[in-house]
Amino acid sequence: MTDIAEKHSNRWIERHNDLLTQVKQEFRSQFGQAPSILAAAPGRVNLIGEHIDYNDGFVLPMAIERYVVIAAAPLTDSSTANPPTAKAYSIDLQDLTEFSIGSRSKPTVDTWGRYVEGVVAGFLDRGVNVPSFNSVIASNVPTGSGLSSSAALEIATATMLESITGHWLPPAEKALLCQQAEHQFAGVPCGIMDQFSSVFGKLNQLMLLDCVSQSIEPVAFKADEVSILIINSNVKHELSEGEYAQRRGQCEQALRQINKTSWREVMLDDLESAKGSLTSTQYGCAQHVITEIERTQQAAEAFKECNWSRVGELMHKSHTSLQKDYKVSCDELDILVELAGELGTSGGVYGSRMTGGGFGGCTVTLVKTAQIDAIKKFIHHHYQARTGIQATSFASRPAQGAHLIQG
Ligand code: ADP
Ligand code: MG
């Protein structure tokens, strides 16, 4: 390890010591031994480029300083079960899940263990021999809030399995393996953003991810005077899963009607020409996709230029488009964004928008670091007054992607 890598690694361990201690202790109490492997993978927040990772777009996420950590040990002695067995205990859910390790394309467990099972299946598909193992999971990534705890769980599992099996995957393949696990085992037809962010996250860098070529352009984000504030509305409206599949379908139909094969080729003029053949829902979806692809590239440029007002303006437009055209926001998210807007630049807010799938979950807000406490106080207070719900929030710098932890 280089000196710089070692310094980062020590700092990471210091910051996340609570999570590490917790997972090691629980491993001992579940399995009566110390773990031999510790792996961590972060959640992510998307700054702009929403609902376009599956629409040939660009997205601009960063890994966040919230991680899923897995402690594990392979079982190699003669008492090992035949067929080999995986055990995983989630501290957060206080639940032990167990499945036999074997090649399959569908889950045999119907709990959160599906994510682990799907990743194991991905390794087996690649001809990798996975032995029996015990594992314990601890996490501080909020779940079901659009910060991608599911991808963090998958990528942490894959990182742990790489270490157990000695089979190191090229990073992009690791992300794609986990995406496939999410599709096949959790039944969520997600794009590539979540898993790529968790694998490729870098300190002080955003990632402009081209979802067509799957290439990443790093966008430096070092300025201490501005921060990314993530506010959890703490609501999740039940309709979200079905609506996600519906939006995907509407976009596919709209693209066919416009007679193009990729959203990358579609201009607003093309949309206007095809307007007569589109339903109003399809038209709204297309409008969002086309404009959001452009906004995302513009926002990456604005970040590079440290033009915070411009970033904020684009974030605001993105929210309006998601609210009015794509129709995936909800009252609670709109209230959070509205409150941030009331503060405005003089109150320390450059811009705010919903992030993630929508219908609840989080907003992401670009703020002046010096005013962050006052901003949180104002938004929490008024959100509670208007909705009766207590919001939670935290700030994060762009964080390091998945890695093993020594010790
Ligand atoms: P998000 O990825 O936005 O957090 P999802 O619904 O995609 O929301 O994924 C959340 C699911 O991932 C949880 O319901 C659970 O099944 C699984 N999960 C995430 N974190 C954990 C954890 N610490 N322990 C067990 N399961 C987890
Ligand atoms: Mg998820």
Coordinates of C-alpha atoms and ligand atoms in Angstrom, one line a residue:
M1 CA 0.0 0.0 0.0
T2 CA 1.3 3.5 -0.8
D3 CA 1.6 6.0 2.0
I4 CA -1.4 8.0 0.7
A5 CA -3.5 4.8 0.4
E6 CA -2.5 3.8 3.9
K7 CA -3.4 7.2 5.3
H8 CA -6.8 7.1 3.6
S9 CA -7.4 3.6 4.9
N10 CA -6.5 4.5 8.5
R11 CA -8.8 7.5 8.3
W12 CA -11.6 5.4 7.0
I13 CA -11.2 2.9 9.8
E14 CA -11.2 5.8 12.4
R15 CA -14.3 7.3 11.0
H16 CA -16.2 4.0 10.7
N17 CA -14.9 2.4 13.9
D18 CA -18.3 2.0 15.4
L19 CA -19.6 0.0 12.5
L20 CA -16.5 -2.1 12.4
T21 CA -16.6 -2.9 16.2
Q22 CA -20.3 -3.7 16.0
V23 CA -19.9 -6.1 13.0
K24 CA -16.9 -7.9 14.6
Q25 CA -18.6 -8.3 17.9
E26 CA -21.8 -9.6 16.3
F27 CA -19.8 -12.1 14.2
R28 CA -18.2 -13.5 17.3
S29 CA -21.5 -13.8 19.1
Q30 CA -23.2 -15.5 16.1
F31 CA -20.4 -17.8 15.0
G32 CA -18.1 -18.0 18.0
Q33 CA -14.9 -16.9 16.1
A34 CA -13.4 -13.8 14.7
P35 CA -14.1 -12.9 11.0
S36 CA -11.2 -13.3 8.6
I37 CA -12.5 -10.8 6.1
L38 CA -14.0 -7.3 6.4
A39 CA -15.5 -5.6 3.3
A40 CA -17.3 -2.3 2.9
A41 CA -19.3 -0.7 0.1
P42 CA -21.0 2.7 0.1
G43 CA -24.4 3.9 -0.7
R44 CA -24.7 6.8 -3.2
V45 CA -26.5 10.0 -3.9
N46 CA -27.3 11.1 -7.4
L47 CA -26.8 14.9 -7.8
I48 CA -28.6 15.1 -11.1
G49 CA -29.7 12.8 -14.0
E50 CA -32.7 11.1 -12.4
H51 CA -34.6 8.3 -14.1
I52 CA -32.3 8.4 -17.1
D53 CA -29.8 5.7 -16.2
Y54 CA -32.1 3.3 -17.9
N55 CA -32.9 5.8 -20.7
D56 CA -29.5 6.1 -22.3
G57 CA -28.6 9.1 -20.2
F58 CA -25.9 10.5 -18.1
V59 CA -26.0 10.5 -14.3
L60 CA -23.9 12.4 -11.8
P61 CA -23.7 10.4 -8.6
M62 CA -21.1 10.2 -5.8
A63 CA -20.5 7.5 -3.2
I64 CA -21.6 8.7 0.3
E65 CA -19.9 8.3 3.6
R66 CA -22.4 5.7 4.6
Y67 CA -21.5 2.0 4.2
V68 CA -22.6 -1.6 4.4
V69 CA -19.9 -3.5 6.1
I70 CA -19.7 -7.3 6.0
A71 CA -17.6 -9.5 8.3
A72 CA -17.1 -13.0 7.0
A73 CA -15.2 -16.2 7.2
P74 CA -15.1 -19.1 4.8
L75 CA -15.6 -22.6 6.3
T76 CA -12.9 -24.9 5.0
D77 CA -12.7 -27.7 7.5
S78 CA -14.1 -31.3 6.9
S79 CA -17.3 -30.5 8.8
T80 CA -18.3 -28.2 6.0
A81 CA -21.9 -28.9 4.8
N82 CA -22.4 -30.6 1.5
P83 CA -23.7 -28.8 -0.6
P84 CA -21.9 -25.8 0.7
T85 CA -24.0 -23.3 2.7
A86 CA -24.0 -19.6 3.1
K87 CA -25.2 -17.9 6.3
A88 CA -25.7 -14.2 6.6
Y89 CA -26.9 -12.3 9.6
S90 CA -28.1 -8.7 9.3
I91 CA -27.6 -6.7 12.5
D92 CA -30.1 -4.0 11.2
L93 CA -32.9 -6.5 10.6
Q94 CA -31.7 -8.9 13.4
D95 CA -32.3 -11.7 11.0
L96 CA -30.2 -14.8 10.0
T97 CA -30.7 -16.1 6.5
E98 CA -29.3 -19.3 5.1
F99 CA -29.2 -20.9 1.7
S100 CA -27.3 -23.7 -0.1
I101 CA -24.7 -22.5 -2.5
G102 CA -25.7 -23.7 -6.0
S103 CA -26.1 -22.4 -9.5
R104 CA -29.5 -20.9 -10.0
S105 CA -31.3 -18.0 -11.7
K106 CA -34.0 -17.4 -9.0
P107 CA -33.9 -16.9 -5.3
T108 CA -34.7 -19.7 -2.9
V109 CA -35.0 -17.3 0.1
D110 CA -37.7 -14.6 0.1
T111 CA -36.0 -12.1 2.5
W112 CA -33.2 -9.6 2.1
G113 CA -31.0 -12.6 1.7
R114 CA -32.0 -12.6 -2.0
Y115 CA -29.4 -9.9 -2.6
V116 CA -26.6 -12.0 -1.1
E117 CA -27.9 -15.2 -2.9
G118 CA -28.0 -13.3 -6.3
V119 CA -24.4 -12.2 -5.9
V120 CA -23.2 -15.7 -5.0
A121 CA -25.1 -17.0 -8.0
G122 CA -23.2 -14.5 -10.2
F123 CA -19.8 -15.8 -9.0
L124 CA -21.0 -19.4 -9.6
D125 CA -22.1 -18.5 -13.2
R126 CA -18.6 -17.3 -13.9
G127 CA -17.3 -20.7 -12.9
V128 CA -16.0 -19.5 -9.5
N129 CA -16.1 -22.1 -6.7
V130 CA -17.7 -20.5 -3.6
P131 CA -17.1 -22.4 -0.3
S132 CA -19.5 -22.3 2.7
F133 CA -19.2 -19.1 4.5
N134 CA -20.6 -17.3 7.5
S135 CA -21.2 -13.5 7.4
V136 CA -22.6 -10.6 9.4
I137 CA -23.8 -7.3 7.9
A138 CA -23.9 -3.9 9.6
S139 CA -24.9 -0.8 7.8
N140 CA -25.5 2.9 8.2
V141 CA -27.0 3.4 4.7
P142 CA -30.6 4.3 5.3
T143 CA -32.7 1.6 3.5
G144 CA -35.5 2.2 1.0
S145 CA -34.6 5.9 0.9
G146 CA -33.1 6.2 -2.6
L147 CA -29.5 6.0 -1.3
S148 CA -29.0 2.6 -2.7
S149 CA -28.5 0.4 0.4
S150 CA -29.4 -2.6 -1.9
A151 CA -26.4 -1.9 -4.2
A152 CA -24.2 -1.3 -1.2
L153 CA -25.2 -4.7 0.1
E154 CA -24.6 -6.4 -3.2
I155 CA -21.2 -4.8 -3.8
A156 CA -20.0 -5.4 -0.2
T157 CA -21.0 -9.1 -0.7
A158 CA -19.2 -9.3 -4.0
T159 CA -16.1 -7.7 -2.5
M160 CA -16.2 -10.2 0.4
L161 CA -16.6 -13.1 -2.1
E162 CA -13.6 -11.9 -4.2
S163 CA -11.5 -12.1 -1.1
I164 CA -12.9 -15.5 0.0
T165 CA -12.5 -17.1 -3.5
G166 CA -9.4 -15.2 -4.6
H167 CA -11.2 -14.4 -7.8
W168 CA -11.0 -10.7 -8.5
L169 CA -13.4 -9.4 -11.0
P170 CA -12.7 -6.4 -13.2
P171 CA -14.5 -3.5 -11.4
A172 CA -17.1 -2.9 -14.1
E173 CA -17.9 -6.6 -14.3
K174 CA -18.4 -6.7 -10.5
A175 CA -20.9 -3.9 -10.8
L176 CA -22.7 -5.6 -13.7
L177 CA -22.8 -8.9 -11.8
C178 CA -24.5 -7.1 -8.9
Q179 CA -26.9 -5.3 -11.2
Q180 CA -27.9 -8.7 -12.6
A181 CA -28.4 -10.0 -9.0
E182 CA -30.8 -7.1 -8.4
H183 CA -32.7 -7.8 -11.6
Q184 CA -33.0 -11.5 -11.2
F185 CA -33.1 -12.1 -7.5
A186 CA -34.8 -8.9 -6.2
G187 CA -36.9 -8.3 -9.2
V188 CA -35.9 -4.7 -9.6
P189 CA -35.0 -3.7 -13.2
C190 CA -32.5 -1.0 -12.1
G191 CA -30.0 0.8 -14.4
I192 CA -26.2 0.7 -13.8
M193 CA -25.8 3.8 -11.7
D194 CA -26.2 2.3 -8.2
Q195 CA -23.7 -0.5 -8.5
F196 CA -21.2 1.6 -10.5
S197 CA -21.2 4.3 -7.9
S198 CA -20.6 1.9 -5.1
V199 CA -17.7 0.3 -6.9
F200 CA -16.0 3.4 -8.5
G201 CA -16.6 6.0 -5.8
K202 CA -13.6 8.2 -5.1
L203 CA -12.8 10.7 -2.5
N204 CA -13.6 14.3 -3.6
Q205 CA -15.0 13.2 -7.0
L206 CA -18.3 13.0 -8.6
M207 CA -18.8 10.6 -11.4
L208 CA -20.3 11.6 -14.7
L209 CA -21.4 8.2 -15.8
D210 CA -22.3 7.7 -19.4
C211 CA -25.0 5.0 -19.2
V212 CA -24.6 4.0 -22.8
S213 CA -20.8 3.5 -23.0
Q214 CA -20.6 2.8 -19.2
S215 CA -17.6 5.1 -19.0
I216 CA -17.0 7.4 -16.1
E217 CA -15.6 11.0 -16.3
P218 CA -14.4 12.1 -12.9
V219 CA -15.6 15.5 -11.9
A220 CA -13.6 17.0 -9.0
F221 CA -15.6 18.3 -6.1
K222 CA -13.2 19.5 -3.4
A223 CA -14.6 22.9 -2.4
D224 CA -15.0 22.9 1.4
E225 CA -17.2 26.0 1.3
V226 CA -20.0 24.0 -0.3
S227 CA -21.6 20.8 0.9
I228 CA -24.0 18.2 -0.2
L229 CA -26.9 17.9 2.2
I230 CA -29.1 14.8 2.1
I231 CA -32.5 15.1 3.7
N232 CA -34.6 12.1 4.2
S233 CA -38.4 12.8 4.0
N234 CA -38.9 9.5 5.9
V235 CA -41.8 8.6 3.8
K236 CA -42.1 5.9 1.2
H237 CA -45.3 5.7 -0.8
E238 CA -46.2 2.1 -1.7
L239 CA -46.9 2.7 -5.3
S240 CA -43.2 3.2 -6.1
E241 CA -42.2 -0.2 -7.5
G242 CA -45.1 -0.6 -10.0
E243 CA -44.7 3.0 -11.1
Y244 CA -41.0 2.5 -11.8
A245 CA -41.8 -0.3 -14.2
Q246 CA -44.6 1.7 -15.7
R247 CA -42.3 4.7 -16.4
R248 CA -39.8 2.5 -18.0
G249 CA -42.5 1.1 -20.3
Q250 CA -43.8 4.5 -21.2
C251 CA -40.3 5.7 -22.2
E252 CA -39.7 2.6 -24.3
Q253 CA -43.1 3.1 -26.1
A254 CA -42.4 6.9 -26.6
L255 CA -39.0 6.1 -28.1
R256 CA -40.6 3.7 -30.6
Q257 CA -43.2 6.3 -31.5
I258 CA -40.5 8.9 -32.1
N259 CA -38.9 6.3 -34.3
K260 CA -35.4 6.3 -32.7
T261 CA -33.4 3.6 -31.0
S262 CA -31.7 5.7 -28.3
W263 CA -32.7 8.8 -26.3
R264 CA -29.2 10.1 -27.0
E265 CA -30.4 10.8 -30.6
V266 CA -33.6 12.5 -29.7
M267 CA -33.9 16.3 -29.8
L268 CA -36.8 18.4 -28.5
D269 CA -37.8 19.1 -32.2
D270 CA -38.2 15.3 -32.8
L271 CA -40.5 15.2 -29.8
E272 CA -42.6 18.1 -31.1
S273 CA -42.8 16.4 -34.5
A274 CA -44.0 13.1 -32.9
K275 CA -46.3 14.8 -30.4
G276 CA -49.5 13.8 -32.2
S277 CA -48.7 10.1 -31.9
L278 CA -47.9 10.2 -28.2
T279 CA -50.1 10.0 -25.1
S280 CA -49.7 12.9 -22.7
T281 CA -48.0 10.6 -20.3
Q282 CA -45.5 9.5 -22.9
Y283 CA -44.9 13.1 -24.0
G284 CA -44.2 14.1 -20.4
C285 CA -41.8 11.2 -19.9
A286 CA -40.0 12.0 -23.1
Q287 CA -39.8 15.7 -22.2
H288 CA -38.1 14.8 -18.9
V289 CA -35.6 12.4 -20.4
I290 CA -34.5 14.7 -23.2
T291 CA -34.1 17.8 -21.0
E292 CA -32.5 15.8 -18.1
I293 CA -29.8 14.3 -20.3
E294 CA -28.9 17.9 -21.3
R295 CA -29.1 19.3 -17.8
T296 CA -26.8 16.5 -16.4
Q297 CA -24.0 17.3 -18.8
Q298 CA -24.4 21.0 -18.1
A299 CA -24.3 20.4 -14.4
A300 CA -21.0 18.5 -14.7
E301 CA -19.5 21.5 -16.5
A302 CA -20.9 23.8 -13.8
F303 CA -19.4 21.7 -11.1
K304 CA -16.0 21.8 -12.9
E305 CA -16.2 25.6 -13.0
C306 CA -17.4 25.8 -9.3
N307 CA -20.4 27.7 -10.6
W308 CA -22.6 26.8 -7.7
S309 CA -25.5 29.0 -8.7
R310 CA -25.7 27.4 -12.1
V311 CA -25.6 23.9 -10.5
G312 CA -28.4 25.0 -8.1
E313 CA -30.5 26.3 -11.0
L314 CA -30.1 23.0 -12.9
M315 CA -31.0 21.0 -9.8
H316 CA -34.1 23.1 -9.4
K317 CA -35.2 22.5 -13.0
S318 CA -34.5 18.8 -12.6
H319 CA -36.9 18.7 -9.7
T320 CA -39.6 20.5 -11.5
S321 CA -39.2 18.1 -14.5
L322 CA -39.5 15.1 -12.2
Q323 CA -42.5 16.6 -10.5
K324 CA -44.5 17.8 -13.4
D325 CA -43.3 15.8 -16.4
Y326 CA -42.1 12.5 -15.1
K327 CA -44.5 12.6 -12.1
V328 CA -42.4 10.7 -9.6
S329 CA -42.3 13.2 -6.8
C330 CA -44.7 13.5 -3.9
D331 CA -46.0 16.2 -1.5
E332 CA -43.3 15.5 1.1
L333 CA -40.4 15.8 -1.4
D334 CA -42.0 18.9 -2.9
I335 CA -42.3 20.5 0.5
L336 CA -38.6 19.8 1.3
V337 CA -37.5 21.3 -2.0
E338 CA -39.9 24.3 -1.6
L339 CA -38.4 25.0 1.9
A340 CA -34.9 24.9 0.6
G341 CA -36.0 27.3 -2.1
E342 CA -37.5 29.7 0.5
L343 CA -34.0 29.9 2.1
G344 CA -32.5 30.7 -1.3
T345 CA -28.8 31.7 -1.8
S346 CA -28.9 34.3 0.9
G347 CA -30.0 31.5 3.3
G348 CA -27.2 29.3 2.1
V349 CA -29.0 27.1 -0.5
Y350 CA -28.0 27.0 -4.1
G351 CA -30.4 24.3 -5.2
S352 CA -32.4 21.3 -4.2
R353 CA -34.1 18.3 -5.8
M354 CA -35.6 14.9 -5.1
T355 CA -33.0 12.1 -5.6
G356 CA -33.5 8.4 -6.3
G357 CA -36.6 6.7 -7.6
G358 CA -39.1 9.2 -6.0
F359 CA -42.4 8.8 -4.2
G360 CA -40.5 9.5 -1.0
G361 CA -37.0 9.0 0.1
C362 CA -34.5 11.8 0.0
T363 CA -33.7 15.2 -1.4
V364 CA -30.2 16.4 -2.3
T365 CA -29.4 20.0 -1.7
L366 CA -26.3 22.0 -2.5
V367 CA -25.5 24.4 0.4
K368 CA -23.0 26.8 1.8
T369 CA -21.1 24.8 4.4
A370 CA -21.1 27.7 6.9
Q371 CA -24.9 27.8 7.0
I372 CA -25.6 24.1 7.1
D373 CA -26.8 23.9 10.7
A374 CA -29.2 26.8 10.3
I375 CA -30.5 25.2 7.0
K376 CA -31.2 21.9 8.7
K377 CA -32.9 23.6 11.6
F378 CA -35.2 25.6 9.3
I379 CA -36.1 22.7 7.0
H380 CA -36.7 20.2 9.8
H381 CA -38.8 22.6 11.7
H382 CA -41.1 23.7 8.8
Y383 CA -41.3 20.2 7.4
Q384 CA -42.5 18.8 10.7
A385 CA -45.0 21.7 11.0
R386 CA -46.4 21.1 7.5
T387 CA -46.4 17.3 7.4
G388 CA -46.2 16.1 11.0
I389 CA -43.1 14.0 10.0
Q390 CA -39.6 14.3 11.4
A391 CA -37.0 14.6 8.7
T392 CA -33.5 13.3 9.2
S393 CA -30.5 14.7 7.4
F394 CA -26.7 14.4 7.0
A395 CA -24.0 16.0 4.8
S396 CA -21.5 13.9 2.9
R397 CA -18.4 14.5 0.9
P398 CA -17.8 12.2 -2.1
A399 CA -16.6 9.0 -0.6
Q400 CA -14.4 6.0 -1.3
G401 CA -15.9 3.1 -3.2
A402 CA -16.0 -0.6 -2.1
H403 CA -12.8 -2.0 -0.5
L404 CA -11.5 -4.5 1.9
I405 CA -10.5 -3.4 5.4
Q406 CA -7.4 -4.7 7.0
G407 CA -7.8 -5.7 10.7
Ligands
ADP1 P1 -32.5 1.4 -1.5 O1 -31.6 0.7 -2.3 O2 -32.9 2.8 -2.1 O3 -32.1 1.6 -0.1 P2 -34.2 -0.8 -2.0 O4 -35.6 -1.1 -1.7 O5 -33.6 -1.0 -3.4 O6 -33.9 0.6 -1.4 O7 -33.3 -1.8 -1.1 C1 -33.6 -1.9 0.3 C2 -33.5 -3.4 0.6 O8 -32.1 -3.8 0.6 C3 -34.0 -3.7 2.0 O9 -35.4 -3.8 2.1 C4 -33.3 -5.0 2.3 O10 -33.9 -6.1 1.7 C5 -31.9 -4.8 1.6 N1 -31.0 -4.2 2.6 C6 -30.4 -3.1 2.6 N2 -29.6 -2.9 3.7 C7 -29.7 -4.0 4.4 C8 -29.1 -4.5 5.6 N3 -28.3 -3.7 6.3 N4 -29.5 -5.7 6.0 C9 -30.3 -6.5 5.3 N5 -30.9 -6.1 4.2 C10 -30.6 -4.9 3.7
MG2 MG -32.0 -0.1 -4.3

